[in-house]
PDB file of C-alpha atoms and ligand atoms in Angstrom:
ATOM      1  CA  MET W 209      33.005 201.438 -46.442  1.00 44.00           C
ATOM      2  CA  SER W 210      32.095 197.529 -45.702  1.00 54.00           C
ATOM      3  CA  ASP W 211      30.713 196.372 -42.392  1.00 60.00           C
ATOM      4  CA  SER W 212      34.063 195.639 -40.966  1.00 62.00           C
ATOM      5  CA  THR W 213      35.616 198.568 -41.212  1.00 64.00           C
ATOM      6  CA  ALA W 214      33.100 200.690 -40.588  1.00 71.00           C
ATOM      7  CA  LEU W 215      32.827 198.554 -37.303  1.00 72.00           C
ATOM      8  CA  ALA W 216      37.326 198.957 -36.983  1.00 70.00           C
ATOM      9  CA  ALA W 217      36.434 202.647 -37.161  1.00 72.00           C
ATOM     10  CA  ARG W 218      33.649 202.909 -34.237  1.00 80.00           C
ATOM     11  CA  PHE W 219      35.802 200.811 -32.702  1.00 80.00           C
ATOM     12  CA  ALA W 220      38.814 202.312 -32.674  1.00 76.00           C
ATOM     13  CA  LEU W 221      37.602 205.752 -31.808  1.00 83.00           C
ATOM     14  CA  LEU W 222      36.389 204.048 -28.710  1.00 88.00           C
ATOM     15  CA  SER W 223      39.661 202.691 -27.885  1.00 85.00           C
ATOM     16  CA  LEU W 224      41.099 206.574 -28.153  1.00 88.00           C
ATOM     17  CA  ALA W 225      38.193 207.901 -25.094  1.00 92.00           C
ATOM     18  CA  VAL W 226      38.746 204.573 -23.429  1.00 92.00           C
ATOM     19  CA  ALA W 227      43.320 204.967 -23.659  1.00 91.00           C
ATOM     20  CA  VAL W 228      42.540 208.985 -22.728  1.00 94.00           C
ATOM     21  CA  ALA W 229      40.366 208.083 -19.934  1.00 95.00           C
ATOM     22  CA  VAL W 230      42.891 205.363 -18.274  1.00 94.00           C
ATOM     23  CA  LEU W 231      45.620 208.157 -19.028  1.00 94.00           C
ATOM     24  CA  ALA W 232      44.142 210.796 -17.313  1.00 95.00           C
ATOM     25  CA  LEU W 233      43.478 208.287 -14.050  1.00 95.00           C
ATOM     26  CA  LYS W 234      46.427 207.288 -14.188  1.00 94.00           C
ATOM     27  CA  GLY W 235      48.204 210.203 -14.337  1.00 94.00           C
ATOM     28  CA  LEU W 236      45.987 211.653 -11.502  1.00 94.00           C
ATOM     29  CA  ALA W 237      47.717 208.111  -9.321  1.00 93.00           C
ATOM     30  CA  ALA W 238      51.474 209.516  -9.812  1.00 91.00           C
ATOM     31  CA  TRP W 239      50.874 212.644  -9.326  1.00 93.00           C
ATOM     32  CA  LEU W 240      49.138 211.654  -5.724  1.00 92.00           C
ATOM     33  CA  THR W 241      51.569 209.257  -4.820  1.00 90.00           C
ATOM     34  CA  GLY W 242      54.576 210.492  -6.573  1.00 88.00           C
ATOM     35  CA  SER W 243      55.278 207.158  -7.251  1.00 87.00           C
ATOM     36  CA  VAL W 244      58.273 205.955 -10.740  1.00 87.00           C
ATOM     37  CA  ALA W 245      56.032 202.788 -11.182  1.00 87.00           C
ATOM     38  CA  LEU W 246      52.637 204.993 -11.258  1.00 89.00           C
ATOM     39  CA  SER W 247      54.397 207.137 -13.492  1.00 88.00           C
ATOM     40  CA  ALA W 248      55.883 204.886 -15.753  1.00 87.00           C
ATOM     41  CA  ASP W 249      52.118 203.051 -15.857  1.00 88.00           C
ATOM     42  CA  ALA W 250      51.249 206.832 -16.923  1.00 91.00           C
ATOM     43  CA  VAL W 251      53.431 206.665 -19.610  1.00 88.00           C
ATOM     44  CA  GLU W 252      52.483 203.436 -20.672  1.00 84.00           C
ATOM     45  CA  SER W 253      49.455 204.811 -21.401  1.00 88.00           C
ATOM     46  CA  LEU W 254      50.084 207.573 -23.217  1.00 88.00           C
ATOM     47  CA  VAL W 255      51.670 204.917 -25.626  1.00 83.00           C
ATOM     48  CA  ASN W 256      47.702 203.985 -26.156  1.00 81.00           C
ATOM     49  CA  VAL W 257      46.777 207.155 -26.031  1.00 88.00           C
ATOM     50  CA  VAL W 258      49.137 207.963 -29.614  1.00 85.00           C
ATOM     51  CA  THR W 259      48.319 204.008 -30.870  1.00 79.00           C
ATOM     52  CA  ALA W 260      44.851 205.071 -30.759  1.00 78.00           C
ATOM     53  CA  ILE W 261      45.143 207.860 -32.542  1.00 84.00           C
ATOM     54  CA  VAL W 262      47.875 206.441 -35.172  1.00 82.00           C
ATOM     55  CA  ALA W 263      45.461 203.684 -35.802  1.00 76.00           C
ATOM     56  CA  PHE W 264      42.573 205.407 -36.175  1.00 78.00           C
ATOM     57  CA  ILE W 265      44.055 207.657 -38.915  1.00 83.00           C
ATOM     58  CA  ALA W 266      45.114 204.243 -40.628  1.00 80.00           C
ATOM     59  CA  VAL W 267      41.890 202.660 -40.720  1.00 75.00           C
ATOM     60  CA  ARG W 268      40.657 205.790 -42.726  1.00 81.00           C
ATOM     61  CA  LEU W 269      43.124 205.732 -45.096  1.00 83.00           C
ATOM     62  CA  ALA W 270      43.111 202.150 -45.633  1.00 79.00           C
ATOM     63  CA  ALA W 271      39.701 201.611 -46.365  1.00 79.00           C
ATOM     64  CA  ARG W 272      39.879 204.304 -49.161  1.00 86.00           C
ATOM     65  CA  PRO W 273      39.080 203.463 -52.765  1.00 87.00           C
ATOM     66  CA  ALA W 274      41.793 202.665 -55.403  1.00 88.00           C
ATOM     67  CA  ASP W 275      42.819 206.123 -57.567  1.00 91.00           C
ATOM     68  CA  ALA W 276      44.806 207.341 -60.289  1.00 92.00           C
ATOM     69  CA  ALA W 277      48.116 207.986 -57.984  1.00 91.00           C
ATOM     70  CA  LEU W 278      47.623 204.358 -56.087  1.00 90.00           C
ATOM     71  CA  PRO W 279      46.487 201.948 -57.859  1.00 89.00           C
ATOM     72  CA  TYR W 280      46.462 199.233 -55.796  1.00 86.00           C
ATOM     73  CA  GLY W 281      44.704 200.240 -52.676  1.00 84.00           C
ATOM     74  CA  TYR W 282      46.099 202.216 -49.796  1.00 85.00           C
ATOM     75  CA  GLY W 283      46.403 198.813 -47.352  1.00 79.00           C
ATOM     76  CA  LYS W 284      49.215 199.865 -46.666  1.00 81.00           C
ATOM     77  CA  ALA W 285      48.698 202.633 -44.696  1.00 81.00           C
ATOM     78  CA  GLU W 286      48.238 200.075 -41.331  1.00 75.00           C
ATOM     79  CA  TYR W 287      51.426 199.226 -41.839  1.00 78.00           C
ATOM     80  CA  PHE W 288      52.869 202.373 -41.932  1.00 77.00           C
ATOM     81  CA  SER W 289      50.960 203.291 -39.516  1.00 76.00           C
ATOM     82  CA  ALA W 290      53.278 201.043 -36.694  1.00 73.00           C
ATOM     83  CA  VAL W 291      55.777 202.742 -38.262  1.00 76.00           C
ATOM     84  CA  ILE W 292      55.061 205.397 -35.941  1.00 78.00           C
ATOM     85  CA  ILE W 293      54.147 203.492 -32.761  1.00 76.00           C
ATOM     86  CA  GLY W 294      57.096 201.929 -33.033  1.00 79.00           C
ATOM     87  CA  VAL W 295      59.110 205.055 -32.893  1.00 81.00           C
ATOM     88  CA  PHE W 296      56.710 206.445 -29.951  1.00 81.00           C
ATOM     89  CA  ILE W 297      57.295 203.543 -27.888  1.00 81.00           C
ATOM     90  CA  ALA W 298      60.926 203.346 -28.703  1.00 83.00           C
ATOM     91  CA  LEU W 299      60.918 207.059 -27.303  1.00 85.00           C
ATOM     92  CA  ALA W 300      58.742 205.906 -24.525  1.00 84.00           C
ATOM     93  CA  ALA W 301      60.346 202.965 -22.795  1.00 87.00           C
ATOM     94  CA  ILE W 302      64.256 205.692 -22.567  1.00 87.00           C
ATOM     95  CA  VAL W 303      61.718 207.737 -20.834  1.00 85.00           C
ATOM     96  CA  ILE W 304      61.193 205.275 -18.369  1.00 86.00           C
ATOM     97  CA  PHE W 305      64.644 203.338 -17.901  1.00 87.00           C
ATOM     98  CA  TYR W 306      66.230 206.898 -16.983  1.00 86.00           C
ATOM     99  CA  GLN W 307      63.542 207.717 -14.350  1.00 83.00           C
ATOM    100  CA  ALA W 308      63.978 203.969 -13.465  1.00 86.00           C
ATOM    101  CA  TRP W 309      68.002 205.104 -13.438  1.00 89.00           C
ATOM    102  CA  GLU W 310      67.142 207.764 -10.963  1.00 84.00           C
ATOM    103  CA  GLY W 311      64.950 206.142  -8.912  1.00 83.00           C
ATOM    104  CA  LEU W 312      67.470 203.711  -8.163  1.00 85.00           C
ATOM    105  CA  THR W 313      70.491 206.125  -8.160  1.00 87.00           C
ATOM    106  CA  SER W 314      68.851 208.190  -5.497  1.00 81.00           C
ATOM    107  CA  PRO W 315      65.916 206.521  -3.974  1.00 76.00           C
ATOM    108  CA  HIS W 316      63.454 208.354  -2.429  1.00 74.00           C
ATOM    109  CA  ALA W 317      60.809 207.621  -0.798  1.00 73.00           C
ATOM    110  CA  PHE W 318      56.721 207.983  -2.622  1.00 77.00           C
ATOM    111  CA  LYS W 319      53.716 208.746  -0.753  1.00 80.00           C
ATOM    112  CA  ALA W 320      51.510 205.563   0.083  1.00 79.00           C
ATOM    113  CA  ASP W 321      48.551 207.679  -0.568  1.00 84.00           C
ATOM    114  CA  PRO W 322      45.375 205.122  -0.857  1.00 87.00           C
ATOM    115  CA  VAL W 323      43.308 207.357  -3.046  1.00 90.00           C
ATOM    116  CA  GLY W 324      46.474 207.189  -5.320  1.00 89.00           C
ATOM    117  CA  ILE W 325      47.025 203.470  -5.372  1.00 89.00           C
ATOM    118  CA  GLY W 326      42.698 202.970  -5.681  1.00 92.00           C
ATOM    119  CA  VAL W 327      42.338 205.938  -8.465  1.00 93.00           C
ATOM    120  CA  SER W 328      45.185 203.603 -10.294  1.00 92.00           C
ATOM    121  CA  VAL W 329      43.023 199.877  -9.798  1.00 93.00           C
ATOM    122  CA  ALA W 330      39.945 201.747 -10.822  1.00 93.00           C
ATOM    123  CA  ALA W 331      41.961 202.586 -14.141  1.00 93.00           C
ATOM    124  CA  THR W 332      42.557 199.069 -14.071  1.00 93.00           C
ATOM    125  CA  ILE W 333      39.099 198.267 -14.336  1.00 94.00           C
ATOM    126  CA  LEU W 334      38.469 200.731 -16.842  1.00 93.00           C
ATOM    127  CA  ASN W 335      40.454 198.345 -19.221  1.00 91.00           C
ATOM    128  CA  GLY W 336      39.748 195.429 -18.208  1.00 93.00           C
ATOM    129  CA  VAL W 337      36.960 195.902 -18.868  1.00 95.00           C
ATOM    130  CA  TRP W 338      37.410 197.713 -22.673  1.00 93.00           C
ATOM    131  CA  ALA W 339      39.536 194.354 -23.413  1.00 90.00           C
ATOM    132  CA  TRP W 340      37.093 192.080 -22.705  1.00 93.00           C
ATOM    133  CA  LEU W 341      34.382 193.644 -24.546  1.00 91.00           C
ATOM    134  CA  LEU W 342      37.269 194.313 -27.943  1.00 86.00           C
ATOM    135  CA  LEU W 343      37.568 190.431 -27.404  1.00 87.00           C
ATOM    136  CA  ARG W 344      34.355 189.505 -27.428  1.00 90.00           C
ATOM    137  CA  THR W 345      33.054 191.699 -30.583  1.00 85.00           C
ATOM    138  CA  GLY W 346      36.337 190.975 -32.240  1.00 78.00           C
ATOM    139  CA  LYS W 347      36.150 187.337 -32.293  1.00 80.00           C
ATOM    140  CA  ALA W 348      33.120 187.312 -33.245  1.00 80.00           C
ATOM    141  CA  ALA W 349      33.606 189.545 -36.336  1.00 73.00           C
ATOM    142  CA  HIS W 350      36.202 187.985 -37.076  1.00 68.00           C
ATOM    143  CA  SER W 351      38.450 190.827 -36.816  1.00 69.00           C
ATOM    144  CA  ALA W 352      42.577 190.445 -36.582  1.00 67.00           C
ATOM    145  CA  ALA W 353      42.938 194.067 -35.957  1.00 69.00           C
ATOM    146  CA  LEU W 354      40.299 193.970 -32.682  1.00 73.00           C
ATOM    147  CA  VAL W 355      41.638 191.090 -30.990  1.00 76.00           C
ATOM    148  CA  ALA W 356      45.649 191.549 -31.110  1.00 73.00           C
ATOM    149  CA  ASP W 357      43.935 195.032 -29.870  1.00 76.00           C
ATOM    150  CA  SER W 358      42.056 193.585 -27.122  1.00 82.00           C
ATOM    151  CA  ARG W 359      45.748 190.888 -26.540  1.00 79.00           C
ATOM    152  CA  HIS W 360      47.344 193.885 -26.559  1.00 78.00           C
ATOM    153  CA  LEU W 361      45.326 195.555 -23.253  1.00 83.00           C
ATOM    154  CA  PHE W 362      45.036 192.662 -21.501  1.00 84.00           C
ATOM    155  CA  SER W 363      49.165 192.851 -21.709  1.00 80.00           C
ATOM    156  CA  ASP W 364      48.433 196.009 -20.184  1.00 83.00           C
ATOM    157  CA  VAL W 365      46.227 195.463 -16.886  1.00 88.00           C
ATOM    158  CA  ALA W 366      48.798 192.738 -15.804  1.00 85.00           C
ATOM    159  CA  SER W 367      51.816 194.938 -15.970  1.00 83.00           C
ATOM    160  CA  THR W 368      49.769 197.621 -14.212  1.00 87.00           C
ATOM    161  CA  GLY W 369      48.211 194.666 -11.493  1.00 87.00           C
ATOM    162  CA  ALA W 370      52.321 193.410 -11.526  1.00 84.00           C
ATOM    163  CA  VAL W 371      53.062 197.270 -10.001  1.00 85.00           C
ATOM    164  CA  ILE W 372      50.097 197.796  -8.177  1.00 88.00           C
ATOM    165  CA  ILE W 373      50.980 195.082  -6.258  1.00 86.00           C
ATOM    166  CA  GLY W 374      54.824 196.093  -6.158  1.00 84.00           C
ATOM    167  CA  ILE W 375      53.722 199.315  -3.820  1.00 86.00           C
ATOM    168  CA  LEU W 376      51.895 197.784  -1.656  1.00 87.00           C
ATOM    169  CA  LEU W 377      55.087 194.969  -1.202  1.00 87.00           C
ATOM    170  CA  ALA W 378      57.005 198.479  -1.248  1.00 85.00           C
ATOM    171  CA  ILE W 379      54.862 200.525   1.000  1.00 85.00           C
ATOM    172  CA  ALA W 380      54.313 196.776   3.699  1.00 87.00           C
ATOM    173  CA  THR W 381      58.977 196.402   3.242  1.00 87.00           C
ATOM    174  CA  GLY W 382      59.552 200.074   3.508  1.00 83.00           C
ATOM    175  CA  TYR W 383      61.758 198.691   0.519  1.00 84.00           C
ATOM    176  CA  ALA W 384      61.844 202.143  -1.929  1.00 79.00           C
ATOM    177  CA  ARG W 385      63.841 200.743  -4.618  1.00 84.00           C
ATOM    178  CA  LEU W 386      61.881 198.647  -5.844  1.00 85.00           C
ATOM    179  CA  ASP W 387      60.284 201.210  -7.446  1.00 85.00           C
ATOM    180  CA  ALA W 388      61.944 202.055  -9.362  1.00 86.00           C
ATOM    181  CA  LEU W 389      63.009 198.306 -10.504  1.00 87.00           C
ATOM    182  CA  LEU W 390      59.489 197.899 -10.870  1.00 87.00           C
ATOM    183  CA  ALA W 391      59.608 200.964 -13.729  1.00 85.00           C
ATOM    184  CA  GLY W 392      62.269 199.239 -15.129  1.00 88.00           C
ATOM    185  CA  PHE W 393      59.621 196.872 -15.676  1.00 86.00           C
ATOM    186  CA  VAL W 394      56.885 198.463 -17.068  1.00 85.00           C
ATOM    187  CA  ALA W 395      59.383 199.554 -19.447  1.00 87.00           C
ATOM    188  CA  VAL W 396      60.911 196.058 -20.879  1.00 89.00           C
ATOM    189  CA  ALA W 397      57.070 195.117 -20.636  1.00 84.00           C
ATOM    190  CA  ILE W 398      56.800 198.198 -23.414  1.00 83.00           C
ATOM    191  CA  LEU W 399      59.221 197.308 -25.297  1.00 86.00           C
ATOM    192  CA  TRP W 400      57.973 194.212 -25.952  1.00 85.00           C
ATOM    193  CA  SER W 401      54.714 195.079 -27.398  1.00 78.00           C
ATOM    194  CA  GLY W 402      56.237 197.303 -29.658  1.00 80.00           C
ATOM    195  CA  TRP W 403      58.331 194.753 -30.660  1.00 83.00           C
ATOM    196  CA  GLN W 404      55.164 192.696 -31.506  1.00 78.00           C
ATOM    197  CA  VAL W 405      53.581 195.831 -33.090  1.00 76.00           C
ATOM    198  CA  ILE W 406      56.570 196.620 -35.378  1.00 80.00           C
ATOM    199  CA  ARG W 407      57.394 192.161 -36.333  1.00 81.00           C
ATOM    200  CA  GLN W 408      53.729 191.911 -37.641  1.00 75.00           C
ATOM    201  CA  SER W 409      53.451 194.936 -39.636  1.00 77.00           C
ATOM    202  CA  VAL W 410      57.324 194.203 -41.139  1.00 80.00           C
ATOM    203  CA  ILE W 411      55.660 191.253 -42.152  1.00 79.00           C
ATOM    204  CA  GLY W 412      52.772 192.798 -43.995  1.00 77.00           C
ATOM    205  CA  LEU W 413      55.165 195.634 -46.256  1.00 82.00           C
ATOM    206  CA  MET W 414      56.999 192.482 -46.875  1.00 85.00           C
ATOM    207  CA  ASP W 415      53.552 191.058 -49.275  1.00 86.00           C
ATOM    208  CA  VAL W 416      53.844 187.892 -47.471  1.00 88.00           C
ATOM    209  CA  ALA W 417      51.305 184.823 -49.760  1.00 92.00           C
ATOM    210  CA  VAL W 418      47.819 184.504 -47.398  1.00 92.00           C
ATOM    211  CA  ASP W 419      47.269 181.452 -44.339  1.00 91.00           C
ATOM    212  CA  ALA W 420      47.639 177.321 -45.653  1.00 94.00           C
ATOM    213  CA  HIS W 421      44.089 177.196 -44.871  1.00 94.00           C
ATOM    214  CA  THR W 422      42.577 180.225 -47.882  1.00 93.00           C
ATOM    215  CA  MET W 423      45.709 178.444 -50.065  1.00 94.00           C
ATOM    216  CA  THR W 424      43.719 175.379 -49.692  1.00 94.00           C
ATOM    217  CA  SER W 425      40.808 176.992 -50.634  1.00 95.00           C
ATOM    218  CA  ILE W 426      41.507 179.234 -53.753  1.00 96.00           C
ATOM    219  CA  ARG W 427      42.940 175.952 -55.449  1.00 95.00           C
ATOM    220  CA  GLU W 428      39.572 174.754 -54.948  1.00 95.00           C
ATOM    221  CA  ILE W 429      37.626 177.821 -55.965  1.00 95.00           C
ATOM    222  CA  ILE W 430      40.197 177.873 -59.434  1.00 95.00           C
ATOM    223  CA  ALA W 431      39.940 173.902 -60.097  1.00 94.00           C
ATOM    224  CA  ALA W 432      35.586 173.655 -59.407  1.00 94.00           C
ATOM    225  CA  ASN W 433      35.444 176.710 -61.914  1.00 95.00           C
ATOM    226  CA  ALA W 434      37.759 176.459 -64.457  1.00 94.00           C
ATOM    227  CA  GLU W 435      35.485 174.435 -67.047  1.00 94.00           C
ATOM    228  CA  GLY W 436      37.081 174.604 -70.454  1.00 94.00           C
ATOM    229  CA  ALA W 437      40.359 174.814 -69.732  1.00 94.00           C
ATOM    230  CA  ILE W 438      43.624 172.511 -68.759  1.00 92.00           C
ATOM    231  CA  GLU W 439      45.239 173.161 -65.454  1.00 93.00           C
ATOM    232  CA  ALA W 440      45.907 176.349 -63.909  1.00 94.00           C
ATOM    233  CA  HIS W 441      49.679 176.674 -62.507  1.00 93.00           C
ATOM    234  CA  ASP W 442      52.416 179.924 -60.251  1.00 93.00           C
ATOM    235  CA  ILE W 443      49.171 180.976 -58.261  1.00 95.00           C
ATOM    236  CA  ARG W 444      51.115 183.948 -56.034  1.00 95.00           C
ATOM    237  CA  THR W 445      49.461 185.453 -53.743  1.00 95.00           C
ATOM    238  CA  ARG W 446      50.139 188.917 -51.592  1.00 92.00           C
ATOM    239  CA  GLN W 447      48.186 190.720 -49.207  1.00 87.00           C
ATOM    240  CA  SER W 448      48.236 194.261 -48.866  1.00 82.00           C
ATOM    241  CA  GLY W 449      46.354 195.137 -46.134  1.00 75.00           C
ATOM    242  CA  ARG W 450      42.099 194.246 -46.260  1.00 76.00           C
ATOM    243  CA  HIS W 451      43.325 193.076 -50.122  1.00 84.00           C
ATOM    244  CA  THR W 452      44.318 190.313 -51.057  1.00 91.00           C
ATOM    245  CA  PHE W 453      45.932 189.226 -54.502  1.00 94.00           C
ATOM    246  CA  ILE W 454      45.585 186.828 -56.298  1.00 97.00           C
ATOM    247  CA  GLU W 455      47.771 185.855 -60.113  1.00 96.00           C
ATOM    248  CA  PHE W 456      48.483 182.851 -61.864  1.00 96.00           C
ATOM    249  CA  HIS W 457      48.363 181.529 -64.599  1.00 95.00           C
ATOM    250  CA  LEU W 458      45.511 179.624 -66.871  1.00 95.00           C
ATOM    251  CA  VAL W 459      46.195 177.158 -69.231  1.00 95.00           C
ATOM    252  CA  VAL W 460      43.621 176.238 -72.678  1.00 95.00           C
ATOM    253  CA  ALA W 461      43.479 174.788 -75.865  1.00 95.00           C
ATOM    254  CA  GLY W 462      46.269 176.458 -78.668  1.00 94.00           C
ATOM    255  CA  ALA W 463      43.187 176.747 -80.663  1.00 95.00           C
ATOM    256  CA  MET W 464      40.487 178.599 -78.297  1.00 96.00           C
ATOM    257  CA  SER W 465      39.127 181.707 -79.138  1.00 96.00           C
ATOM    258  CA  VAL W 466      40.108 184.875 -77.165  1.00 96.00           C
ATOM    259  CA  GLU W 467      36.151 185.453 -76.072  1.00 97.00           C
ATOM    260  CA  ASP W 468      36.037 181.841 -74.589  1.00 96.00           C
ATOM    261  CA  ALA W 469      38.791 182.183 -72.192  1.00 97.00           C
ATOM    262  CA  HIS W 470      37.977 185.596 -70.839  1.00 97.00           C
ATOM    263  CA  ALA W 471      35.204 183.998 -70.227  1.00 97.00           C
ATOM    264  CA  ILE W 472      36.061 180.897 -68.133  1.00 97.00           C
ATOM    265  CA  CYS W 473      38.925 184.059 -66.804  1.00 97.00           C
ATOM    266  CA  ASP W 474      35.529 186.205 -65.514  1.00 97.00           C
ATOM    267  CA  ARG W 475      34.149 183.341 -63.606  1.00 96.00           C
ATOM    268  CA  ILE W 476      37.026 181.865 -61.804  1.00 97.00           C
ATOM    269  CA  GLU W 477      37.288 186.370 -61.101  1.00 97.00           C
ATOM    270  CA  ALA W 478      33.776 186.295 -59.862  1.00 96.00           C
ATOM    271  CA  LYS W 479      34.152 182.932 -57.494  1.00 96.00           C
ATOM    272  CA  LEU W 480      37.325 183.957 -55.930  1.00 96.00           C
ATOM    273  CA  ARG W 481      35.967 187.554 -55.162  1.00 95.00           C
ATOM    274  CA  GLU W 482      32.893 185.990 -53.397  1.00 93.00           C
ATOM    275  CA  ALA W 483      34.778 183.684 -51.544  1.00 92.00           C
ATOM    276  CA  VAL W 484      37.860 186.058 -50.589  1.00 90.00           C
ATOM    277  CA  GLY W 485      37.178 189.458 -49.600  1.00 77.00           C
ATOM    278  CA  HIS W 486      38.948 192.430 -50.978  1.00 81.00           C
ATOM    279  CA  ALA W 487      40.938 189.487 -53.287  1.00 92.00           C
ATOM    280  CA  GLN W 488      42.384 191.587 -56.948  1.00 93.00           C
ATOM    281  CA  VAL W 489      42.945 188.910 -59.651  1.00 96.00           C
ATOM    282  CA  THR W 490      45.391 188.490 -62.178  1.00 97.00           C
ATOM    283  CA  ILE W 491      44.651 185.820 -64.337  1.00 97.00           C
ATOM    284  CA  HIS W 492      48.129 185.200 -67.818  1.00 96.00           C
ATOM    285  CA  VAL W 493      45.777 182.661 -70.147  1.00 96.00           C
ATOM    286  CA  GLU W 494      48.554 180.331 -71.981  1.00 95.00           C
ATOM    287  CA  PRO W 495      48.655 177.391 -74.854  1.00 95.00           C
ATOM    288  CA  GLU W 496      48.334 174.222 -73.931  1.00 89.00           C
ATOM    289  CA  ASN W 497      52.881 173.947 -74.777  1.00 87.00           C
ATOM    290  CA  LYS W 498      52.797 175.736 -71.535  1.00 81.00           C
ATOM    291  CA  ALA W 499      51.174 173.108 -69.696  1.00 79.00           C
ATOM    292  CA  LYS W 500      53.158 171.872 -66.271  1.00 78.00           C
ATOM    293  CA  HIS W 501      51.320 168.718 -65.665  1.00 72.00           C
ATOM    294  CA  SER W 502      52.401 169.862 -62.126  1.00 72.00           C
ATOM    295  CA  GLY W 503      49.763 172.747 -61.600  1.00 71.00           C
ATOM    296  CA  ILE W 504      46.004 172.369 -60.765  1.00 72.00           C
ATOM    297  CA  VAL W 505      44.152 169.443 -62.307  1.00 71.00           C
ATOM    298  CA  VAL W 506      40.604 171.505 -63.302  1.00 68.00           C
ATOM    299  CA  VAL W 507      37.583 169.111 -62.383  1.00 61.00           C
TER     300      VAL W 507
HETATM  301 ZN1  LIG K  44      53.174 179.517 -67.211  1.00 65.78          ZN
HETATM  302 ZN1  LIG K  45      38.056 190.640 -68.314  1.00 65.78          ZN
END
């Protein structure tokens, strides 16, 4: 396991522990108050627990080295985990919408239990502190996954905050239907976060290219290390989890020996692997009459 993979695996495990603790607290708050909105908020936490379990398994699986059965590696395991999460999120939202509908059509007063509301506030503070730690570590380690996790948790903190304020309003005004309306609001928030997860994974499964900044540095590395070659063209990249696949054509003099052309390829491959983490490079060598004159000129 590389350092970043070990870090991701450790944080995935800690996230799971925090999610279980928050779920227990929110479940307690819902049970003490009998509030539909707080029970919707607890279901949201249940989604986080399942997400953390699936993410933990996926991160470990994605870290496996390539083998005979999967010669391109296990990188896409991370995207599949999101499909499971997406299905679970949809189920959670349906359950909450149903509860909210029941609460609207036959409203029942919930208990204004100060202990229950206090427990919910404590769970939110725990979530907020953990989200802040994830954001700080993720930014320091340049981990997109950890930063994304922290953003999701911050949105949870915001929606729970809105629910708690709404419940205090319902207690102050005596308008019991507000509780069910808030539950509906939580369901919409859950659907929204689920959509974000699925969108990111579909982009990943579609073999998306590297970003423009990485592409520029790939071009610069090829230009600076292809001495002896004439040009490079038809560069294509695709990402698969933490792996980046890079392929292109390299034009050399037709009379150049295979040995010399191979030495150029090896030199470029080594430099690309240094610059782009987990890069897998494939180079197709061509004689000069294949030059396109629109490709990268070797410097
Ligand atoms: Zn070509
Ligand atoms: Zn070789």
